[in-house]
C-alpha atoms as a PDB file:
ATOM      1  CA  LEU A   1      55.766 -19.008  28.262  1.00  0.00           C
ATOM      2  CA  ASP A   2      55.792 -21.212  25.153  1.00  0.00           C
ATOM      3  CA  ARG A   3      52.583 -22.849  26.347  1.00  0.00           C
ATOM      4  CA  LEU A   4      50.916 -19.485  27.010  1.00  0.00           C
ATOM      5  CA  LEU A   5      51.862 -18.248  23.538  1.00  0.00           C
ATOM      6  CA  GLU A   6      50.522 -21.474  22.059  1.00  0.00           C
ATOM      7  CA  ILE A   7      47.177 -20.893  23.770  1.00  0.00           C
ATOM      8  CA  ASN A   8      47.120 -17.193  22.861  1.00  0.00           C
ATOM      9  CA  PRO A   9      49.499 -16.224  20.017  1.00  0.00           C
ATOM     10  CA  ALA A  10      48.473 -12.562  20.441  1.00  0.00           C
ATOM     11  CA  LEU A  11      49.644 -12.532  24.070  1.00  0.00           C
ATOM     12  CA  ARG A  12      51.693  -9.482  25.102  1.00  0.00           C
ATOM     13  CA  VAL A  13      54.566 -10.469  27.388  1.00  0.00           C
ATOM     14  CA  PHE A  14      56.096  -8.198  30.043  1.00  0.00           C
ATOM     15  CA  GLY A  15      59.001  -8.819  32.397  1.00  0.00           C
ATOM     16  CA  LEU A  16      60.213  -7.154  35.598  1.00  0.00           C
ATOM     17  CA  GLY A  17      63.749  -7.433  36.955  1.00  0.00           C
ATOM     18  CA  GLY A  18      66.214  -7.839  38.280  1.00  0.00           C
ATOM     19  CA  ASP A  19      69.168  -9.053  36.264  1.00  0.00           C
ATOM     20  CA  HIS A  20      68.896  -8.067  32.605  1.00  0.00           C
ATOM     21  CA  SER A  21      69.468 -11.668  31.532  1.00  0.00           C
ATOM     22  CA  THR A  22      65.810 -12.185  32.495  1.00  0.00           C
ATOM     23  CA  ALA A  23      64.976 -10.669  29.105  1.00  0.00           C
ATOM     24  CA  TRP A  24      66.655 -13.538  27.254  1.00  0.00           C
ATOM     25  CA  PRO A  25      64.041 -16.303  27.783  1.00  0.00           C
ATOM     26  CA  ILE A  26      61.247 -13.862  26.906  1.00  0.00           C
ATOM     27  CA  VAL A  27      62.909 -12.857  23.643  1.00  0.00           C
ATOM     28  CA  ALA A  28      63.714 -16.488  22.830  1.00  0.00           C
ATOM     29  CA  ALA A  29      60.093 -17.573  23.345  1.00  0.00           C
ATOM     30  CA  LEU A  30      58.712 -14.686  21.284  1.00  0.00           C
ATOM     31  CA  HIS A  31      61.184 -15.448  18.505  1.00  0.00           C
ATOM     32  CA  ARG A  32      60.122 -19.097  18.407  1.00  0.00           C
ATOM     33  CA  ARG A  33      56.586 -17.901  17.723  1.00  0.00           C
ATOM     34  CA  ASP A  34      57.597 -15.141  15.319  1.00  0.00           C
ATOM     35  CA  PRO A  35      61.094 -15.001  13.781  1.00  0.00           C
ATOM     36  CA  ASP A  36      60.319 -11.521  12.378  1.00  0.00           C
ATOM     37  CA  LEU A  37      61.270  -9.746  15.598  1.00  0.00           C
ATOM     38  CA  CYS A  38      63.246  -6.579  16.325  1.00  0.00           C
ATOM     39  CA  ILE A  39      64.508  -5.382  19.703  1.00  0.00           C
ATOM     40  CA  LEU A  40      64.695  -1.833  21.042  1.00  0.00           C
ATOM     41  CA  GLN A  41      67.028  -1.809  24.056  1.00  0.00           C
ATOM     42  CA  PHE A  42      67.551   1.115  26.429  1.00  0.00           C
ATOM     43  CA  ASP A  43      70.838   0.669  28.287  1.00  0.00           C
ATOM     44  CA  ALA A  44      73.999   2.421  29.434  1.00  0.00           C
ATOM     45  CA  HIS A  45      75.947  -0.753  28.633  1.00  0.00           C
ATOM     46  CA  THR A  46      76.034  -2.902  25.501  1.00  0.00           C
ATOM     47  CA  ASP A  47      75.595  -6.340  27.161  1.00  0.00           C
ATOM     48  CA  LEU A  48      77.303  -7.697  24.034  1.00  0.00           C
ATOM     49  CA  LEU A  49      79.912 -10.063  25.455  1.00  0.00           C
ATOM     50  CA  GLU A  50      79.681 -13.577  24.046  1.00  0.00           C
ATOM     51  CA  HIS A  51      80.356 -14.962  27.522  1.00  0.00           C
ATOM     52  CA  ARG A  52      81.504 -13.576  30.874  1.00  0.00           C
ATOM     53  CA  LEU A  53      83.733 -15.512  33.266  1.00  0.00           C
ATOM     54  CA  GLY A  54      82.654 -18.718  31.547  1.00  0.00           C
ATOM     55  CA  VAL A  55      78.936 -17.918  31.824  1.00  0.00           C
ATOM     56  CA  LYS A  56      77.017 -17.900  28.538  1.00  0.00           C
ATOM     57  CA  TYR A  57      73.799 -16.155  29.633  1.00  0.00           C
ATOM     58  CA  CYS A  58      74.055 -13.271  32.091  1.00  0.00           C
ATOM     59  CA  PHE A  59      73.487  -9.518  32.347  1.00  0.00           C
ATOM     60  CA  ALA A  60      76.577  -8.809  30.213  1.00  0.00           C
ATOM     61  CA  THR A  61      75.875 -11.339  27.439  1.00  0.00           C
ATOM     62  CA  TRP A  62      72.142 -11.588  26.804  1.00  0.00           C
ATOM     63  CA  SER A  63      72.148  -8.950  24.030  1.00  0.00           C
ATOM     64  CA  TYR A  64      74.883 -10.786  22.144  1.00  0.00           C
ATOM     65  CA  HIS A  65      72.789 -13.937  21.989  1.00  0.00           C
ATOM     66  CA  ALA A  66      69.520 -12.102  21.322  1.00  0.00           C
ATOM     67  CA  ASN A  67      71.162 -10.205  18.467  1.00  0.00           C
ATOM     68  CA  ASP A  68      72.391 -13.488  16.979  1.00  0.00           C
ATOM     69  CA  LEU A  69      68.965 -15.054  17.432  1.00  0.00           C
ATOM     70  CA  ILE A  70      67.083 -12.363  15.504  1.00  0.00           C
ATOM     71  CA  GLY A  71      69.589 -12.375  12.661  1.00  0.00           C
ATOM     72  CA  ARG A  72      71.734  -9.290  13.309  1.00  0.00           C
ATOM     73  CA  GLY A  73      71.397  -6.855  10.374  1.00  0.00           C
ATOM     74  CA  GLY A  74      70.599  -3.888  12.612  1.00  0.00           C
ATOM     75  CA  ARG A  75      67.480  -5.538  14.006  1.00  0.00           C
ATOM     76  CA  MET A  76      68.714  -4.900  17.543  1.00  0.00           C
ATOM     77  CA  VAL A  77      68.784  -1.172  18.300  1.00  0.00           C
ATOM     78  CA  GLN A  78      70.557  -0.021  21.466  1.00  0.00           C
ATOM     79  CA  VAL A  79      69.772   3.435  22.838  1.00  0.00           C
ATOM     80  CA  GLY A  80      71.581   5.278  25.637  1.00  0.00           C
ATOM     81  CA  ILE A  81      74.966   3.526  25.407  1.00  0.00           C
ATOM     82  CA  ARG A  82      77.792   5.379  27.193  1.00  0.00           C
ATOM     83  CA  ALA A  83      79.740   2.936  29.395  1.00  0.00           C
ATOM     84  CA  THR A  84      81.769   0.616  27.167  1.00  0.00           C
ATOM     85  CA  ARG A  85      85.407  -0.149  26.395  1.00  0.00           C
ATOM     86  CA  HIS A  86      84.852   0.089  22.633  1.00  0.00           C
ATOM     87  CA  ASP A  87      83.476   2.735  20.323  1.00  0.00           C
ATOM     88  CA  ARG A  88      80.250   2.478  18.381  1.00  0.00           C
ATOM     89  CA  GLY A  89      82.031   1.399  15.200  1.00  0.00           C
ATOM     90  CA  HIS A  90      83.427  -1.689  16.905  1.00  0.00           C
ATOM     91  CA  TRP A  91      80.027  -2.978  17.980  1.00  0.00           C
ATOM     92  CA  GLU A  92      78.161  -2.036  14.818  1.00  0.00           C
ATOM     93  CA  ASN A  93      80.791  -3.401  12.426  1.00  0.00           C
ATOM     94  CA  SER A  94      81.594  -6.599  14.316  1.00  0.00           C
ATOM     95  CA  LEU A  95      78.116  -7.600  15.498  1.00  0.00           C
ATOM     96  CA  GLY A  96      75.648  -5.841  13.209  1.00  0.00           C
ATOM     97  CA  VAL A  97      73.792  -3.978  15.943  1.00  0.00           C
ATOM     98  CA  ARG A  98      72.681  -0.362  15.557  1.00  0.00           C
ATOM     99  CA  GLN A  99      73.515   2.013  18.385  1.00  0.00           C
ATOM    100  CA  PHE A 100      72.352   5.494  19.316  1.00  0.00           C
ATOM    101  CA  TRP A 101      74.572   6.720  22.128  1.00  0.00           C
ATOM    102  CA  ALA A 102      73.276   8.795  25.002  1.00  0.00           C
ATOM    103  CA  ASP A 103      75.102  11.978  24.058  1.00  0.00           C
ATOM    104  CA  GLU A 104      73.421  12.267  20.655  1.00  0.00           C
ATOM    105  CA  CYS A 105      70.000  11.545  22.175  1.00  0.00           C
ATOM    106  CA  VAL A 106      70.491  14.223  24.841  1.00  0.00           C
ATOM    107  CA  ARG A 107      71.866  16.726  22.334  1.00  0.00           C
ATOM    108  CA  ASP A 108      69.070  16.283  19.773  1.00  0.00           C
ATOM    109  CA  PRO A 109      66.203  14.278  21.299  1.00  0.00           C
ATOM    110  CA  ARG A 110      63.654  14.866  18.546  1.00  0.00           C
ATOM    111  CA  GLY A 111      66.128  14.137  15.790  1.00  0.00           C
ATOM    112  CA  ALA A 112      67.428  11.036  17.566  1.00  0.00           C
ATOM    113  CA  GLN A 113      63.914   9.686  18.053  1.00  0.00           C
ATOM    114  CA  GLU A 114      63.131  10.088  14.380  1.00  0.00           C
ATOM    115  CA  ARG A 115      66.430   8.489  13.303  1.00  0.00           C
ATOM    116  CA  ILE A 116      65.760   5.499  15.555  1.00  0.00           C
ATOM    117  CA  LEU A 117      62.254   4.985  14.180  1.00  0.00           C
ATOM    118  CA  GLU A 118      63.447   5.477  10.598  1.00  0.00           C
ATOM    119  CA  HIS A 119      66.153   2.860  11.111  1.00  0.00           C
ATOM    120  CA  LEU A 120      63.663   0.314  12.439  1.00  0.00           C
ATOM    121  CA  THR A 121      61.418   0.997   9.460  1.00  0.00           C
ATOM    122  CA  ARG A 122      64.349   0.628   7.058  1.00  0.00           C
ATOM    123  CA  VAL A 123      65.294  -2.833   8.375  1.00  0.00           C
ATOM    124  CA  GLY A 124      61.705  -3.971   7.880  1.00  0.00           C
ATOM    125  CA  CYS A 125      60.634  -4.055  11.515  1.00  0.00           C
ATOM    126  CA  LYS A 126      57.053  -5.194  11.965  1.00  0.00           C
ATOM    127  CA  ARG A 127      57.042  -6.553  15.512  1.00  0.00           C
ATOM    128  CA  LEU A 128      59.090  -5.061  18.315  1.00  0.00           C
ATOM    129  CA  TYR A 129      60.195  -6.076  21.806  1.00  0.00           C
ATOM    130  CA  ILE A 130      61.230  -3.191  24.082  1.00  0.00           C
ATOM    131  CA  SER A 131      63.844  -4.029  26.727  1.00  0.00           C
ATOM    132  CA  ASN A 132      64.505  -1.229  29.192  1.00  0.00           C
ATOM    133  CA  ASP A 133      67.480  -1.341  31.546  1.00  0.00           C
ATOM    134  CA  VAL A 134      66.754   1.502  33.932  1.00  0.00           C
ATOM    135  CA  ASP A 135      70.422   2.536  33.926  1.00  0.00           C
ATOM    136  CA  GLY A 136      69.923   3.798  30.382  1.00  0.00           C
ATOM    137  CA  THR A 137      68.313   6.747  32.145  1.00  0.00           C
ATOM    138  CA  ASP A 138      70.602   9.257  33.840  1.00  0.00           C
ATOM    139  CA  ILE A 139      71.505   8.661  37.485  1.00  0.00           C
ATOM    140  CA  ARG A 140      69.568  11.819  38.444  1.00  0.00           C
ATOM    141  CA  TRP A 141      66.360   9.840  37.944  1.00  0.00           C
ATOM    142  CA  ALA A 142      67.587   6.234  38.214  1.00  0.00           C
ATOM    143  CA  SER A 143      70.018   5.767  41.088  1.00  0.00           C
ATOM    144  CA  ALA A 144      68.587   2.560  42.593  1.00  0.00           C
ATOM    145  CA  THR A 145      70.279   0.226  40.142  1.00  0.00           C
ATOM    146  CA  GLY A 146      73.411  -1.890  40.199  1.00  0.00           C
ATOM    147  CA  THR A 147      75.500   0.254  37.847  1.00  0.00           C
ATOM    148  CA  PRO A 148      74.045   3.771  37.628  1.00  0.00           C
ATOM    149  CA  GLU A 149      75.717   6.033  35.086  1.00  0.00           C
ATOM    150  CA  THR A 150      75.878   9.776  34.560  1.00  0.00           C
ATOM    151  CA  GLY A 151      75.249  11.382  31.184  1.00  0.00           C
ATOM    152  CA  GLY A 152      72.172   9.314  30.460  1.00  0.00           C
ATOM    153  CA  LEU A 153      68.789   9.649  28.840  1.00  0.00           C
ATOM    154  CA  THR A 154      65.939  11.725  30.251  1.00  0.00           C
ATOM    155  CA  PRO A 155      62.678  10.064  31.316  1.00  0.00           C
ATOM    156  CA  ASP A 156      60.722  12.135  28.803  1.00  0.00           C
ATOM    157  CA  PHE A 157      62.913  10.907  25.946  1.00  0.00           C
ATOM    158  CA  VAL A 158      62.603   7.245  26.943  1.00  0.00           C
ATOM    159  CA  ALA A 159      58.842   7.338  27.517  1.00  0.00           C
ATOM    160  CA  GLY A 160      58.336   9.376  24.350  1.00  0.00           C
ATOM    161  CA  LEU A 161      60.294   6.923  22.217  1.00  0.00           C
ATOM    162  CA  ILE A 162      58.384   3.967  23.670  1.00  0.00           C
ATOM    163  CA  GLU A 163      55.073   5.624  22.841  1.00  0.00           C
ATOM    164  CA  ALA A 164      56.235   6.638  19.353  1.00  0.00           C
ATOM    165  CA  ALA A 165      57.422   3.090  18.659  1.00  0.00           C
ATOM    166  CA  GLY A 166      53.985   1.802  19.614  1.00  0.00           C
ATOM    167  CA  SER A 167      52.410   4.078  17.018  1.00  0.00           C
ATOM    168  CA  ARG A 168      54.591   2.674  14.207  1.00  0.00           C
ATOM    169  CA  PHE A 169      55.225  -0.963  15.072  1.00  0.00           C
ATOM    170  CA  GLU A 170      53.431  -3.865  16.708  1.00  0.00           C
ATOM    171  CA  VAL A 171      54.929  -4.005  20.199  1.00  0.00           C
ATOM    172  CA  VAL A 172      54.708  -7.643  21.297  1.00  0.00           C
ATOM    173  CA  GLY A 173      56.117  -7.128  24.777  1.00  0.00           C
ATOM    174  CA  GLY A 174      58.693  -5.417  26.905  1.00  0.00           C
ATOM    175  CA  ASP A 175      60.411  -5.227  30.242  1.00  0.00           C
ATOM    176  CA  ILE A 176      61.882  -2.993  32.930  1.00  0.00           C
ATOM    177  CA  MET A 177      65.196  -4.387  34.198  1.00  0.00           C
ATOM    178  CA  GLU A 178      67.975  -3.737  36.709  1.00  0.00           C
ATOM    179  CA  VAL A 179      65.796  -1.924  39.242  1.00  0.00           C
ATOM    180  CA  ALA A 180      67.498  -2.724  42.549  1.00  0.00           C
ATOM    181  CA  PRO A 181      65.634  -1.433  45.630  1.00  0.00           C
ATOM    182  CA  SER A 182      68.306  -2.817  47.969  1.00  0.00           C
ATOM    183  CA  VAL A 183      71.074  -0.716  46.417  1.00  0.00           C
ATOM    184  CA  ALA A 184      71.972   2.376  48.422  1.00  0.00           C
ATOM    185  CA  ALA A 185      70.886   5.547  46.644  1.00  0.00           C
ATOM    186  CA  PRO A 186      70.800   9.278  47.458  1.00  0.00           C
ATOM    187  CA  ALA A 187      67.938  10.461  49.644  1.00  0.00           C
ATOM    188  CA  GLY A 188      64.725   9.919  47.730  1.00  0.00           C
ATOM    189  CA  GLY A 189      66.531   7.989  45.002  1.00  0.00           C
ATOM    190  CA  LEU A 190      64.795   4.690  45.678  1.00  0.00           C
ATOM    191  CA  GLU A 191      61.298   6.135  45.476  1.00  0.00           C
ATOM    192  CA  GLU A 192      62.195   8.127  42.367  1.00  0.00           C
ATOM    193  CA  THR A 193      63.619   5.052  40.611  1.00  0.00           C
ATOM    194  CA  LEU A 194      60.555   2.963  41.459  1.00  0.00           C
ATOM    195  CA  LYS A 195      58.219   5.671  40.183  1.00  0.00           C
ATOM    196  CA  LEU A 196      60.299   5.901  37.017  1.00  0.00           C
ATOM    197  CA  GLY A 197      60.049   2.150  36.478  1.00  0.00           C
ATOM    198  CA  ALA A 198      56.280   2.347  36.897  1.00  0.00           C
ATOM    199  CA  ARG A 199      56.118   5.179  34.362  1.00  0.00           C
ATOM    200  CA  TYR A 200      58.129   3.188  31.826  1.00  0.00           C
ATOM    201  CA  LEU A 201      56.042   0.072  32.390  1.00  0.00           C
ATOM    202  CA  HIS A 202      52.843   2.041  31.857  1.00  0.00           C
ATOM    203  CA  ALA A 203      54.247   3.529  28.636  1.00  0.00           C
ATOM    204  CA  THR A 204      55.191   0.048  27.420  1.00  0.00           C
ATOM    205  CA  TYR A 205      51.726  -1.310  28.256  1.00  0.00           C
ATOM    206  CA  ARG A 206      50.156   1.520  26.279  1.00  0.00           C
ATOM    207  CA  ALA A 207      52.494   0.966  23.334  1.00  0.00           C
ATOM    208  CA  ALA A 208      51.801  -2.767  23.256  1.00  0.00           C
ATOM    209  CA  LEU A 209      48.054  -2.622  23.751  1.00  0.00           C
ATOM    210  CA  GLY A 210      47.651   0.308  21.396  1.00  0.00           C
ATOM    211  CA  SER A 211      49.533  -1.493  18.640  1.00  0.00           C
ATOM    212  CA  ALA A 212      47.765  -4.837  19.090  1.00  0.00           C
ATOM    213  CA  PRO A 213      45.953  -6.098  15.983  1.00  0.00           C
ATOM    214  CA  ALA A 214      42.175  -6.135  16.251  1.00  0.00           C
ATOM    215  CA  LEU A 215      40.680  -9.480  17.177  1.00  0.00           C
ATOM    216  CA  GLY A 216      38.515 -11.170  14.604  1.00  0.00           C
ATOM    217  CA  PRO A 217      34.866 -12.151  15.119  1.00  0.00           C
ATOM    218  CA  GLY A 218      34.267 -14.467  18.041  1.00  0.00           C
END
């Protein structure tokens, strides 16, 4: 990835997974090219452990290290959180992330979207990576995942926020993570989750390509 970005610094990078830790090497490579990076993460879980069972980089820790890498200060924004042992104040005060929990996004989707975008603007976001754990979306639409959760985001909210972010910031890449076709799901759940992942990927493509700077002559 470093070599590809060296050849084409304007490259847009997309990942498909799989374990959410797959996002870590993408974020690390993008940050090496451009330290002025923010992250928008859709997720039911915080993934903010420093290590888990002695493992430094895994699905439960990647956000901790990515948040450190980009300098904290609210530059990592987590949307859809609802399955965690600690309250929002713990994570925001101890690690400098900014969280918008699922309940407030479901209760006031338009207001939540605007508050998220305003926050990213306030911290000086110019370039944005969008990491999308499918379990950020409610289990009604995303059951084929390792840890599906009730009380989640709607597909329209997630896709709408991705598209709105692309209109305000330069989206340098993104991913769809934790889609697990082998996990048992209710009848039709697998197909619905796969279609949802495709919808999110398409929205992220549009956001990234639509926000790409124009190429110069030649």
